[in-house]
Structures are given as structure tokens and as C-alpha cells.
Coordinates of C-alpha atoms in Angstrom, one line a residue:
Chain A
X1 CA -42.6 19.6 139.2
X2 CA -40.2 18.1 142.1
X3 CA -37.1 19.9 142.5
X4 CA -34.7 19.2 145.5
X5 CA -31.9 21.0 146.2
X6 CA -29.1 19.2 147.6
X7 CA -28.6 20.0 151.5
X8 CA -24.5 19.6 152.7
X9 CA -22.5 21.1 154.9
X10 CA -21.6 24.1 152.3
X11 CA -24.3 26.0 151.2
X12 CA -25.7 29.6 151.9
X13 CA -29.3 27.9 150.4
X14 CA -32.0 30.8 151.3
X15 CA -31.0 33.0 148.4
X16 CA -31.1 30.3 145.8
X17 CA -34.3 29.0 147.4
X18 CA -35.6 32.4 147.4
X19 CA -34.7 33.0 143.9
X20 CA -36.5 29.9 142.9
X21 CA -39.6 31.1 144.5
X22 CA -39.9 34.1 142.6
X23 CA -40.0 31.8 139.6
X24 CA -42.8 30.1 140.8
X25 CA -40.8 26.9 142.3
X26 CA -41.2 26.1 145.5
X27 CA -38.0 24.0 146.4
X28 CA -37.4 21.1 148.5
X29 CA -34.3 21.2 150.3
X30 CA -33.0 17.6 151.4
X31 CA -30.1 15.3 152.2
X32 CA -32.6 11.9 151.7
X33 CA -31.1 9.6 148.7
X34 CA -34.8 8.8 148.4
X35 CA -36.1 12.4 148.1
X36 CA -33.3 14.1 145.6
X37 CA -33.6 10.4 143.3
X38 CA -37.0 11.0 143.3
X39 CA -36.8 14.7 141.9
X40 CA -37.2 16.2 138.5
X41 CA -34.3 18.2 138.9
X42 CA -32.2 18.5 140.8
X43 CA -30.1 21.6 142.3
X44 CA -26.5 21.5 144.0
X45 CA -25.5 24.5 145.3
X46 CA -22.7 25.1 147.5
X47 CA -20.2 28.0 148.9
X48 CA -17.5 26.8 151.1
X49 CA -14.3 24.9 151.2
X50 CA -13.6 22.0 148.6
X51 CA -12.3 18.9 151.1
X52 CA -14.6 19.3 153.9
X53 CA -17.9 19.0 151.7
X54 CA -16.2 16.0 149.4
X55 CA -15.7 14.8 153.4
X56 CA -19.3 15.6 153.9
X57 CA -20.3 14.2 151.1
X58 CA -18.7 11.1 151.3
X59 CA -20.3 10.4 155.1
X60 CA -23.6 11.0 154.1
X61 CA -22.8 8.4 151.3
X62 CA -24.1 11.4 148.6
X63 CA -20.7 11.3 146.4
X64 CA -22.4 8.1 145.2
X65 CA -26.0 9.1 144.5
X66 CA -24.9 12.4 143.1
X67 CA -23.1 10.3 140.1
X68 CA -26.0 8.2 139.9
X69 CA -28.8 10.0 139.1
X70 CA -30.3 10.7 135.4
X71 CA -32.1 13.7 136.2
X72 CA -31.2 17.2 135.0
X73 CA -28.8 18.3 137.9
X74 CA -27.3 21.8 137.9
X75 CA -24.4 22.6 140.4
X76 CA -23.7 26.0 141.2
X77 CA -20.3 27.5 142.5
X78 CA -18.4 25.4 144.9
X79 CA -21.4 22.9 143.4
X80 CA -20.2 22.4 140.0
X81 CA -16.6 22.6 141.5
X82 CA -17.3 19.5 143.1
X83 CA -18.3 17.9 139.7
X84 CA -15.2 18.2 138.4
X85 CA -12.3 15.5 139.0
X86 CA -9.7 17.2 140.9
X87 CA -9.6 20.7 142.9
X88 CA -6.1 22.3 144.2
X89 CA -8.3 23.8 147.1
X90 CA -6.2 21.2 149.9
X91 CA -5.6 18.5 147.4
X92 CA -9.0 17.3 146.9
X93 CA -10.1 14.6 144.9
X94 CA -13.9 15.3 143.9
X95 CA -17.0 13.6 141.9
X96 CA -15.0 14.0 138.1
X97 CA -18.6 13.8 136.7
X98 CA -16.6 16.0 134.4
X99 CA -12.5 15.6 133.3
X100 CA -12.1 19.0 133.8
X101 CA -9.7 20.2 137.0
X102 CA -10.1 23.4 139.6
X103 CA -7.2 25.6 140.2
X104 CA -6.6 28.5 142.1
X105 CA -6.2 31.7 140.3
X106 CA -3.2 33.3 139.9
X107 CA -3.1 37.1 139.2
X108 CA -1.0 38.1 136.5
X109 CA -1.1 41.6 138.6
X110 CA -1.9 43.2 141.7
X111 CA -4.9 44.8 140.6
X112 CA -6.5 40.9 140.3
X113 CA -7.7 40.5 143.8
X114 CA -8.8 37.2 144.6
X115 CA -11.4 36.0 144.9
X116 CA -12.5 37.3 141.9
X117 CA -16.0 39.1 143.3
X118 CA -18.4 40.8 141.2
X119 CA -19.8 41.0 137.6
X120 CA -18.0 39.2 134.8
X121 CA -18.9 38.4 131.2
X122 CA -20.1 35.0 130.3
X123 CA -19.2 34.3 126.7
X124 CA -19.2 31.2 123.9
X125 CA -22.1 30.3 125.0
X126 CA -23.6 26.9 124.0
X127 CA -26.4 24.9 125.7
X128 CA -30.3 25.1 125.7
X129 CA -29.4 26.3 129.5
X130 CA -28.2 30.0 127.8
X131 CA -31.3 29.9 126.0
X132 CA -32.4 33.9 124.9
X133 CA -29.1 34.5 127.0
X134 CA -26.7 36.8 125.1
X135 CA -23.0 36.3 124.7
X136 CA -21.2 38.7 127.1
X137 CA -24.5 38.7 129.7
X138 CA -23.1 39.8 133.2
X139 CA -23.0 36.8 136.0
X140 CA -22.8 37.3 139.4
X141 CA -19.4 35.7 140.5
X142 CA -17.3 34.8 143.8
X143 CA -14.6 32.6 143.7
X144 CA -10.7 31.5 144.1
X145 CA -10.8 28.4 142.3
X146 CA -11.7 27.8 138.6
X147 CA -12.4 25.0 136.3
X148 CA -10.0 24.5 133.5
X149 CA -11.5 24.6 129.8
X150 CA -12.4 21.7 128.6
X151 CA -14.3 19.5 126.2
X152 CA -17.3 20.2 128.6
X153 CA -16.8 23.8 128.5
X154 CA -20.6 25.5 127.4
X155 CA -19.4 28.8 129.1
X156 CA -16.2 30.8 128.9
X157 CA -15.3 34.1 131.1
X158 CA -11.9 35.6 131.5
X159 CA -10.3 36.6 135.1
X160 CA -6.5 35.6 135.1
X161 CA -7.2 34.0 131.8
X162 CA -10.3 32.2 130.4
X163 CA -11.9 29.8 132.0
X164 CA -15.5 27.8 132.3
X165 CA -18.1 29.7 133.5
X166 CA -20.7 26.9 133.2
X167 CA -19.6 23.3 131.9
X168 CA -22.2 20.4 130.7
X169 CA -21.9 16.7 130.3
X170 CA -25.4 14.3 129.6
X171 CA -27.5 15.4 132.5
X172 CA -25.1 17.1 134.2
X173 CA -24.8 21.3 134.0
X174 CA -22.4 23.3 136.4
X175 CA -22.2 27.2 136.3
X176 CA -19.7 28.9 138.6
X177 CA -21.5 32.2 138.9
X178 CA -24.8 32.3 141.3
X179 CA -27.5 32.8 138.7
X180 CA -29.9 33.1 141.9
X181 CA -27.7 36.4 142.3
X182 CA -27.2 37.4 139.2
X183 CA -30.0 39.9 138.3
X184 CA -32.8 39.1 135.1
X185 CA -30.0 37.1 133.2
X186 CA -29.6 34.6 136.2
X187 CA -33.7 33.7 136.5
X188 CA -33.6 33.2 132.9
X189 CA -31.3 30.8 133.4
X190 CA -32.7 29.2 136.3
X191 CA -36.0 29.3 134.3
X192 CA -34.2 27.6 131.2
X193 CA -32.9 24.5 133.5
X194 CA -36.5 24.3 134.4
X195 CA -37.6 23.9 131.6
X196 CA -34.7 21.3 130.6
Chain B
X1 CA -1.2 19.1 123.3
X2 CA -2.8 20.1 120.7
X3 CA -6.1 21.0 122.1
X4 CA -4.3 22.9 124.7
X5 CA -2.4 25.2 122.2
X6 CA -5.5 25.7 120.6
X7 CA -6.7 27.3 124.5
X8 CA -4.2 29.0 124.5
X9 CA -4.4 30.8 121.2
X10 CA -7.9 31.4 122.2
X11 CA -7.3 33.1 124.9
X12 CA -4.8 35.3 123.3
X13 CA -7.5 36.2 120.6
X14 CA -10.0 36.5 123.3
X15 CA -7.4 39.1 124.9
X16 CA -6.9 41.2 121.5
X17 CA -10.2 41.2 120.6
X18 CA -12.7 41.3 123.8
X19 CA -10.2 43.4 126.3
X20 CA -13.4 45.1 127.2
X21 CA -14.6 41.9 128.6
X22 CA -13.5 41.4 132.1
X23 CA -15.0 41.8 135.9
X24 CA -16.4 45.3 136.1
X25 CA -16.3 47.7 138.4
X26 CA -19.3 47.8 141.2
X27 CA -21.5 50.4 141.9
X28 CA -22.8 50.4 145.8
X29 CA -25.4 52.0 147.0
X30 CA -26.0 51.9 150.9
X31 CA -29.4 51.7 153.0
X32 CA -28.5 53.0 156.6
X33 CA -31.2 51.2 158.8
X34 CA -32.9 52.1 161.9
X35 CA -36.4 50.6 163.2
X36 CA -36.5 48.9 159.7
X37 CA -36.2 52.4 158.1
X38 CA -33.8 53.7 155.9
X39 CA -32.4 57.2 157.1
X40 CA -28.4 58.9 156.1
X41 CA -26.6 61.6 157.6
X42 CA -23.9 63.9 157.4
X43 CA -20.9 62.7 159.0
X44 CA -22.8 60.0 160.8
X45 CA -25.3 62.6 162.3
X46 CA -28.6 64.8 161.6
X47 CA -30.3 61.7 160.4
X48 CA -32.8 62.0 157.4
X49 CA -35.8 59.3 156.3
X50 CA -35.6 58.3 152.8
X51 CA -38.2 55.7 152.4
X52 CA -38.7 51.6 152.9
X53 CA -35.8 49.6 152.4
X54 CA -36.8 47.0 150.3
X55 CA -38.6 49.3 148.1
X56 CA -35.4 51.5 147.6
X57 CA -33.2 48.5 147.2
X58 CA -35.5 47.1 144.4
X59 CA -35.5 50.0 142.7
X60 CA -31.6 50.2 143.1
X61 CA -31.3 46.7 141.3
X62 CA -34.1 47.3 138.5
X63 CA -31.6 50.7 137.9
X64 CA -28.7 48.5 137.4
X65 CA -27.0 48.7 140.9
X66 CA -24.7 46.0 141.7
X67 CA -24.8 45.3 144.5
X68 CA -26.7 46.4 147.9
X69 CA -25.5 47.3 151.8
X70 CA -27.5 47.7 154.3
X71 CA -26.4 49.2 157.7
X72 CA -28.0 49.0 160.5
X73 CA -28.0 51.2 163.6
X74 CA -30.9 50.2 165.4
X75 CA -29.6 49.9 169.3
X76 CA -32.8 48.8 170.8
X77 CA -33.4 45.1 172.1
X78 CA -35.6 44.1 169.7
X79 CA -32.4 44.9 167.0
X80 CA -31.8 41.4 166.5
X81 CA -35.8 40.0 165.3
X82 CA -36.4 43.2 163.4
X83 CA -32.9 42.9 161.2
X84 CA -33.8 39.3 160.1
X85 CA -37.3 40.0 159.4
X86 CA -35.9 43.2 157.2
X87 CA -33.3 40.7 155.8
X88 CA -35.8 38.0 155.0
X89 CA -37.8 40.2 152.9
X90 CA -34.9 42.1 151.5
X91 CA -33.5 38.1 150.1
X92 CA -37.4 37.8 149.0
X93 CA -37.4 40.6 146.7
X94 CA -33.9 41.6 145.3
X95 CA -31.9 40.0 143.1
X96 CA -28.5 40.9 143.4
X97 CA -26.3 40.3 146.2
X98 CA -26.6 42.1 149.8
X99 CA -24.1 42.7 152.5
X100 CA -25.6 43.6 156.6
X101 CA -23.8 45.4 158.8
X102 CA -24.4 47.2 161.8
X103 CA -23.7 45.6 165.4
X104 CA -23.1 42.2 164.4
X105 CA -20.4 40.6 166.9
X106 CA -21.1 37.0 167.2
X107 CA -21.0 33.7 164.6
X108 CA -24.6 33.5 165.9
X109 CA -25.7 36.9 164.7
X110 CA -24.2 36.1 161.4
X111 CA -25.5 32.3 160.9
X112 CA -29.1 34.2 161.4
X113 CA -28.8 36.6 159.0
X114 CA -27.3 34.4 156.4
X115 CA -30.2 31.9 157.4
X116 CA -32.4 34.9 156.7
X117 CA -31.0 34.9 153.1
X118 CA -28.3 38.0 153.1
X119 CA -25.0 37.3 151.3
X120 CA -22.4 38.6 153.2
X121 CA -22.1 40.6 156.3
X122 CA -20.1 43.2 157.3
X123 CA -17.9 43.6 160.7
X124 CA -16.4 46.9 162.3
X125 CA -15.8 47.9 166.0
X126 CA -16.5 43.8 167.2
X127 CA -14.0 42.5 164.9
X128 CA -11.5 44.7 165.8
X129 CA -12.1 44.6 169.7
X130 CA -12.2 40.5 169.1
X131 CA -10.3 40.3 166.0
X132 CA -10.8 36.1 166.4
X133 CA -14.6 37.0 165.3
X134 CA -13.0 37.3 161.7
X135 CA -11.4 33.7 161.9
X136 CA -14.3 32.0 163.3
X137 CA -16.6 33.2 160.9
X138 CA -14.3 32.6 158.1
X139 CA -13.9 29.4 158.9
X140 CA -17.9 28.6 159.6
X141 CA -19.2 30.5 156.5
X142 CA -16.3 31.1 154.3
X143 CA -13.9 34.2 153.8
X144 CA -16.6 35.4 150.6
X145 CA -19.6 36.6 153.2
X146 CA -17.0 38.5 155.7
X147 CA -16.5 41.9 155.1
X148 CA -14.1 44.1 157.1
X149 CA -15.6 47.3 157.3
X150 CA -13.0 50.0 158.3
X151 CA -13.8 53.9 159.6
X152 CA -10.3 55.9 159.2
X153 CA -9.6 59.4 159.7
X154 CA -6.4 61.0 159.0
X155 CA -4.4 62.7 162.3
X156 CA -2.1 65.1 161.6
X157 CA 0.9 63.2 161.8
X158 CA -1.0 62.2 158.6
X159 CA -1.4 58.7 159.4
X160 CA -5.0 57.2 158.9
X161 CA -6.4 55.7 162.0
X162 CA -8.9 52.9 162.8
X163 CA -12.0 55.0 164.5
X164 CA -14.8 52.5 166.2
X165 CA -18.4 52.6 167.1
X166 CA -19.4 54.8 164.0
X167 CA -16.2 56.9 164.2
X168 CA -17.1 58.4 168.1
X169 CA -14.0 56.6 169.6
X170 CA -10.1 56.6 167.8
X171 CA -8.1 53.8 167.8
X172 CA -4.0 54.0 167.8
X173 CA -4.1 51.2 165.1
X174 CA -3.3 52.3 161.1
X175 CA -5.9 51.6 158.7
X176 CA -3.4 49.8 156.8
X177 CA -2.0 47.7 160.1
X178 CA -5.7 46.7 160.7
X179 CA -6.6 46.2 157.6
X180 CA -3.6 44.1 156.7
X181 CA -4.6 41.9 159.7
X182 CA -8.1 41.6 159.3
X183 CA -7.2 39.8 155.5
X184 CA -4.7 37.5 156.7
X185 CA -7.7 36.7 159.3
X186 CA -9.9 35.4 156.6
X187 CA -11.9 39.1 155.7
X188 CA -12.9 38.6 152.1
X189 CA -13.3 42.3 151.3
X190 CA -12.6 45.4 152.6
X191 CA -15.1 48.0 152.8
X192 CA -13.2 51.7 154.1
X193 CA -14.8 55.1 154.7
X194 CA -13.1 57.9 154.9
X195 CA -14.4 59.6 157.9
X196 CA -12.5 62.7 156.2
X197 CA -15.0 62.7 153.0
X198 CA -17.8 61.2 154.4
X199 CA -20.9 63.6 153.7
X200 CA -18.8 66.0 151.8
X201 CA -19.3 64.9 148.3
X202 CA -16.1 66.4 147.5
X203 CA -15.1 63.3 146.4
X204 CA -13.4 59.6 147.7
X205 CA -10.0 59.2 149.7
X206 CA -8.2 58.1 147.0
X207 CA -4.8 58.1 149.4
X208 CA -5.7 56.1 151.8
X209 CA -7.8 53.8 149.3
X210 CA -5.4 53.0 146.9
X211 CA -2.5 51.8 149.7
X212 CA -4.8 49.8 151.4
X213 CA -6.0 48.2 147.8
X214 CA -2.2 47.9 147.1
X215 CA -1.6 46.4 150.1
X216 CA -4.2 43.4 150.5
X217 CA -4.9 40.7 148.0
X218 CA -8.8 41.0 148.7
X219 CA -11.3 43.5 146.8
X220 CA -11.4 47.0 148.3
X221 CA -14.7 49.3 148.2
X222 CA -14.1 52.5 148.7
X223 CA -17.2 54.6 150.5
X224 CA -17.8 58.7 152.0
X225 CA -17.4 61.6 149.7
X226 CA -19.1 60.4 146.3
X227 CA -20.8 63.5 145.1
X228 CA -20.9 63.3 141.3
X229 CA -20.3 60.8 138.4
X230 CA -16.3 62.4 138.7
X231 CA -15.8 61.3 141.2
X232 CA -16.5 57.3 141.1
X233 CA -14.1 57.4 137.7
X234 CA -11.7 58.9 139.8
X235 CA -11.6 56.4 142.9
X236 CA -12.3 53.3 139.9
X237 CA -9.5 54.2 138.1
X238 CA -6.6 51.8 140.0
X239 CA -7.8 52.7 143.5
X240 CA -10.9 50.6 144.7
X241 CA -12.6 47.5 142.6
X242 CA -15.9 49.3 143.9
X243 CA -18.1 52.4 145.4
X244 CA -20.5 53.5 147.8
X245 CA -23.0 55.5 148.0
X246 CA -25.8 56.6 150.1
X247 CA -27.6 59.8 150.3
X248 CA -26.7 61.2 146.7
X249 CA -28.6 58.2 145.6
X250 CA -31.0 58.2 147.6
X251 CA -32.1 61.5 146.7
X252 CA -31.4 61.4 143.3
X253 CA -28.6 63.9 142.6
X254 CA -26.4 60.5 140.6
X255 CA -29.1 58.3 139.0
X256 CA -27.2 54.8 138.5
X257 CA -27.9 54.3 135.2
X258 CA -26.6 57.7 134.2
X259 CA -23.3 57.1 136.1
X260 CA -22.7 53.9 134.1
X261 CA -22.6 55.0 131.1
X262 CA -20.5 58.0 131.8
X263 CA -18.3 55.4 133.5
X264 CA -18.2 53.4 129.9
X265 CA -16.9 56.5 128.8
X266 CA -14.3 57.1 130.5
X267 CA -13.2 53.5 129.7
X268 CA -14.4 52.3 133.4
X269 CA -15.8 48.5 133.0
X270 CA -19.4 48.5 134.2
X271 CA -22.1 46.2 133.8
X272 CA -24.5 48.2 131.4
X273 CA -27.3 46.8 129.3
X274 CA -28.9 44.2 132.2

């Protein structure tokens, strides 16, 4: 099985390939429209700043083959932030692969730091990519901005309110936590969009 | 509309019923490095061996830790290959997130570690003798993978001072000035030791702790004087959003597991049952 991950310009991607390869997949990591459209699956990671990887993006000409392709695709973080249609991070207008729009948290009080950093519950959960995945399993999370809920929502967490976790539309899945960080419950979930 | 109301009345039920359910405290246990072994002391001397790094730190995350640090204070020449080897087999094995520190004072150090798979990284004495360090690598890697790390002691004018290059050499600058500054320079998270507690295990600086946590918008880990499951409920309970550890975990005297659950207890959100 081919599965690319998606280079840019925002992307830590040696954990996430790591964690890959200690589920047997050996990765390959490319920016060539001809290698990720040829992939099984494909991955889209990304940690980093909203406007210059939509710029990024866009030069490289990838906004477009991202929306084209019928694969199973999974974005992670920043990744699935990108999917959605709008994120407050500078004003940026992104893929909106899904309806749903990124905001910036607000804390209700001062004990909220954010970014919101660390173990959180992932709840409601409802997609063969939480497959053997309990409700309320820990994720590994970093982030300022969240997507809204939404008709795409398969995830829910709470930080400053509830929020999706993980959102899915046809091929397309998005978590916001790093499942290559994110202990047992985060290979299983890497495993499950495998095996997609 | 109506589909929003509908949110928002879930979100209240989520908030009655689930109000256990939220981001949970983190439990830190620290790997000092040196020569790609791990070894702790006592107030930063009369260094001990306890083992191979990525052997302890896997055992750390089977046990539920939540994280992982590893500090290194190698000062040798060959510092620089021998931390991204560690750190490339360290990203191999563990799965939970990893922070490096120790020495690191240039965007290039930190692009190979992160290349090398760790996380984050952690600056001290560099960042504050070239507090720009924190901008640029903010702005090349993104505030989430810097960490501040600040060494304080308390003078007896009872201010808490910034103390470099492993607390040999005070600084004139507050813990809270510095830290203050090193946020609004893009530092994601603050990690302060309390030169004052540090090998005691009488317990964390919850003083000094809590104002800095009050005081910056960014997560705050508290670190030197954990010596029983008492006292991370103590420095958890409104004064740091984590803790860390070295030496009592690495020889045993709080087993992780056992401090979670007597954290649940004391109301204390912790990831349990991984």
C-alpha cells in the first residue's frame, strides 16, 4: 500500500513518519501532484501558521490537487484546519473541503492557557476511523485555533467550549489532535485509516 | 439557528454531565543526558547513572507518563551528532511527545533536532543572553515546540531571580520580568525550576509558580522538589498545568501509575486508563 504524506512548508513530519513506521508503513513524503494522486492514502499533516501554508499551498498549485483527489486523505492539526473554509488565524481563506470555520479560542478564565497543550477527551465519536476507540479516549492536542461543530463533526472535545476533534466528509477525515503522538489510542487510529 | 441552539444546549449538557472531561493535568518525568546516558543530581551536582534513555522513556510512556524531557549536558564537541542520534531513536520508539534541552542556542540546532523527530525543544541561558533566539524560532517552527525554560532562586529581598548556565551564574532579571518577556517573544510554554526545591523533595514552589502561571497566557510546568504523590496535587491544584520529575522516578520512590490515580482522587484531571 502507497501512502504519501503531503510535504509543505508546515509540518514537523519525522514523528508522524516515525509513527507510521512502527505500524508497519513505510511512508512516502512528497510535494509531486503525480506521486500523492497516485497514493492509496493519503496523509496531510501540518503544525504552523494558517496563511503562509494556504500561500504555500497555493504556489505549489497543491490547494487544487488536494480537493481533487478521491483517495482516503486524513489531515492532522494545522492539516485538517486547512480543510475547513475559513480560519481567523490572519484572515485566511482555506480549502472549505468542509463548511466548518476555525476560530481562536477564547478562555472563559485565566486558568485556560492557550494553546490548549496536552491530553483532552475525544467524545461522540462516530466514523469507522474511531473503530475499537472508546468515547472519552485521551488525544494528544496542541492548538489555538478550533473548528466549529458542524454537520461534519465525527469527534467532539471540550476546551473553552466543545468543539471537533476530528471532522469527516466523503473521503475526507481531519483530526485536530496528533494521533502519531497520542500513545496506543492514536496508532489505532492511524491503523483504522489504514485500513479505510 | 436552529441547529446552533441545539450546539449550544449540548454543550451545556456536556458541561453538567461530563465536567470531568476536560485537558488533564501532565505528568513529566525528565531524562538528564550526558554521553547519551541518563544521570540526576542533587541541586545540579553529584551526578548518578540511571540507565539508557530510550529504554527509561519507553517504560515512562507504557506507565502512563505524558509527556517526556530530556536534558542534555553533554559539553563535549561531539554534543551536537550524539543528541540527534539519541533523539532519532528516542522519536523511533516513544509515543508520546518529547521536549530537548540542554545547550541549544541556534535555529540550526533546533531545525536538527526537530528533523531528528523531537517535538519541542527547550531554551534557557541562550535565549535569555539572545532573547531574539525566541522570536526567530517562533517564527521558523511555531511558538508550540519553544519552551522557555527558566532556573529561579529566591534572594532575600524575596524576589525570584533568573539564574543561567544550570543555576552557577545569577541574573538581576525577575523570573516573572523574564518570563513575561520570553511569552510575548513567541515561548509556547514555560518550564520553571525552583532552584530553592530542586533535589529536596520537600515539595514544588508553589509561590513563585502560581504568579508566573497567573501572569502569562501560555502553559506553565512546574519542576524541583516533587518528592511524593502530595505534592504534585498540591502544585496541580491552580498553580501549574503540569510537573516534573526526575530522580524520584527514576528510582522508583512515585511509580506513575500509582500517582494518577491518587491524583483522580483528589479530583486532579489525569489521563488514566491508556
Amino acid at each position: 500500500m502507497k501512502i504519501v504524506m503531503i510535504k509543505y512548508n508546515a509540518g514537523n513530519v519525522q514523528s508522524l513518519k516515525y509513527a507510521l513506521e512502527r505500524i508497519g508503513i513505510t511512508p512516502v513524503i512528497s510535494d509531486e501532484p503525480g506521486e500523492i494522486l497516485s497514493a492509496d492514502k493519503i496523509i496531510f499533516p501540518g503544525v504552523g501558521e494558517a496563511s503562509s501554508a494556504m500561500k504555500y499551498l497555493k504556489e505549489k498549485g497543491l490547494d487544487e490537487i488536494i480537493q481533487q483527489v478521491s483517495q482516503p486523505f486524513l489531515g492532522i492539526c494545522l492539516g485538517m484546519q486547512l480543510m475547513c473554509s475559513h480560519s481567523e488565524e490572519n484572515d485566511t481563506p482555506c480549502l472549505g473541503i468542509f463548511p466548518e470555520k476555525v476560530k481562536l479560542f477564547k478562555s472563559t478564565d485565566s486558568s485556560q492557557k492557550i494553546p490548549q497543550i496536552g491530553w483532552n477527551n475525544i467524545r461522540d465519536l462516530k466514523s469507522d476511523l474511531f473503530k475499537n476507540i472508546s468515547d472519552n479516549s485521551y488525544s494528544y492536542f496542541v492548538h489555538s485555533y478550533f473548528a466549529d461543530l458542524g454537520s461534519d463533526t465525527i469527534a467532539t472535545s471540550d476546551y473553552c467550549g466543545a468543539y471537533s476533534s476530528a471532522l469527516h466528509k466523503q473521503n475526507f477525515y481531519g483530526v485536530q489532535f496528533h494521533p502519531e503522538k497520542s500513545a496506543s489510542v492514536g496508532e489505532s487510529i492511524l491503523k483504522n485509516f489504514i485500513n479505510l | 439557528m436552529k441547529k446552533e441552539s441545539l450546539y449550544r444546549n449540548s454543550v451545556i449538557l456536556s458541561i453538567k454531565t461530563n465536567s470531568i472531561k476536560m485537558l488533564t493535568k501532565r505528568i513529566i518525568p525528565c531524562l538528564d543526558i550526558k554521553d547519551g546516558r541518563t544521570v540526576k543530581g542533587t541541586n545540579f551536582v553529584d551526578l548518578r547513572d540511571a540507565g539508557d534513555p530510550v529504554e527509561l522513556a519507553a517504560m515512562y510512556a507504557e506507565q502512563g507518563a505524558d509527556e517526556l524531557v530530556f536534558l542534555d549536558i553533554t559539553a563535549t564537541n561531539e554534543k551536537r551528532k550524539t543528541l540527534a542520534a539519541l533523539v532519532d531513536r528516542i522519536a523511533h520508539r516513544i509515543n508520546i511527545p518529547f521536549t530537548v534541552g540542554g545547550g541549544i542556542s541556534s535555529v540550526d540546532d533546533v531545525r536538527v533536532l526537530l528533523d531528528h523527530g523531537a517535538d519541542k525543544i527547550s531554551v534557557n541561558t541562550s535565549a535569555f543572553k539572545n532573547p531574539d533566539l525566541i522570536n526567530n524560532l517562533a517564527s521558523e517552527f511555531g511558538s508550540q515546540c519553544v519552551v522557555l525554560a527558566i532556573d529561579t532562586k529566591q534572594h532575600d529581598d524575596g524576589e525570584w531571580y533568573v539564574y543561567l548556565n544550570g543555576g552557577r551564574l545569577a541574573t538581576p532579571t525577575t523570573c516573572l520580568d523574564w518570563a513575561k518577556e520570553g511569552v510575548l517573544r513567541g515561548a509556547g510554554e514555560i518550564l520553571l525550576t525552583s532552584m530553592d526545591h530542586d533535589g529536596t523533595k520537600q515539595g514544588f514552589a508553589k509561590e513563585i509558580t502560581g504568579l508566573v502561571s497567573r501572569n502569562v497566557s501560555v502553559p506553565v510546568i512546574a519542576s524541583g522538589g516533587g518528592g511524593k504523590a502530595e505534592h504534585f496535587a498540591e502544585i496541580l491544584h491552580g498553580y501549574a498545568d503540569a510537573a516534573l520529575a526526575a530522580s524520584i522516578f527514576h528510582f522508583r520512590e512515585v511509580d506513575i501509575p500509582d500517582l494518577k490515580t491518587y491524583l483522580d482522587k483528589q479530583g486532579i484531571p489525569v489521563r488514566k486508563n491508556i
